[in-house]
């Protein structure tokens, strides 16, 4: 009698009891082919006649142990006969720390990203689980020899920018309060959702007006520029201090002194995310009085 599972470093104890014999039996212990020294052996008179013998043995599970066969042998030396019983211990071992592999740390919004988490070794083989923050994610598990892989497929979204993804390895050989894990995060590049143009002042000949074009949140911040008749009009881009999903707003203001020549002029605002070469536009047609 004894445990069926043990970890490396554990001290395990087994007990063995014989049925009645006359004369009393001796007990010998073996770990595989190695003789073990009994910790305690006693004999008792049996109501059925003869004696029963009981014995305990303890030993430490070594790092080289995988499956351990423990044998108790009861020997009647006068009859030169013996009977034995065996017990198998399954040695559970922790897996290797999970490792995460990805194609790139930068990913464009809408792009498909496959992320691999692997763990090698361990008995039994570990379960690998992906989390986004505290939320559990679905992944595809594969086993190749002594390596376990969990593949996570993501369609990049701006809400994933800077978010921590975690791969956690769990098994009977690991404490549930201290699982093995590795984390990863992505920089999601995204263009502004839109641009908007606002005018300040009266659109009247001889007046000065300000036209402001504001680009929505972008990562990295968009470069905002003005165009008229296919010609770029220089104007500085200003970034806002606030951010959302790690992206920032950007704007540019154009000052115009109106003449009759501005009537029906079309001004286009472009917001360009230079990292991903994606842009959005808006345009305004001036109606100058």
Coordinates of N, CA and C in Angstrom, one line a residue, residues 129-132 135-139 152 154 165:
X129 N -2.7 27.2 -22.0 CA -3.9 28.0 -22.1 C -3.5 29.5 -22.3
X130 N -4.2 30.1 -23.3 CA -4.0 31.5 -23.7 C -5.0 32.4 -22.9
X131 N -4.6 33.5 -22.5 CA -5.4 34.5 -21.9 C -5.2 35.9 -22.5
X132 N -6.3 36.6 -22.6 CA -6.2 38.1 -23.0 C -6.6 38.8 -21.7
X135 N -9.3 37.0 -19.6 CA -10.2 36.2 -20.4 C -9.5 35.1 -21.1
X136 N -10.1 33.9 -21.0 CA -9.5 32.7 -21.6 C -9.8 32.7 -23.1
X137 N -8.8 32.4 -23.9 CA -9.0 32.4 -25.3 C -8.9 30.9 -25.9
X138 N -9.5 30.7 -27.0 CA -9.5 29.4 -27.7 C -8.2 29.3 -28.5
X139 N -7.6 28.2 -28.5 CA -6.4 27.9 -29.2 C -6.4 26.5 -29.7
X152 N -2.4 30.3 -31.3 CA -3.5 31.3 -31.1 C -3.5 32.1 -32.4
X154 N -5.2 35.5 -34.2 CA -5.8 36.8 -33.8 C -6.0 37.6 -35.1
X165 N -1.1 39.5 -23.5 CA -1.5 38.1 -23.8 C -0.6 37.2 -23.0

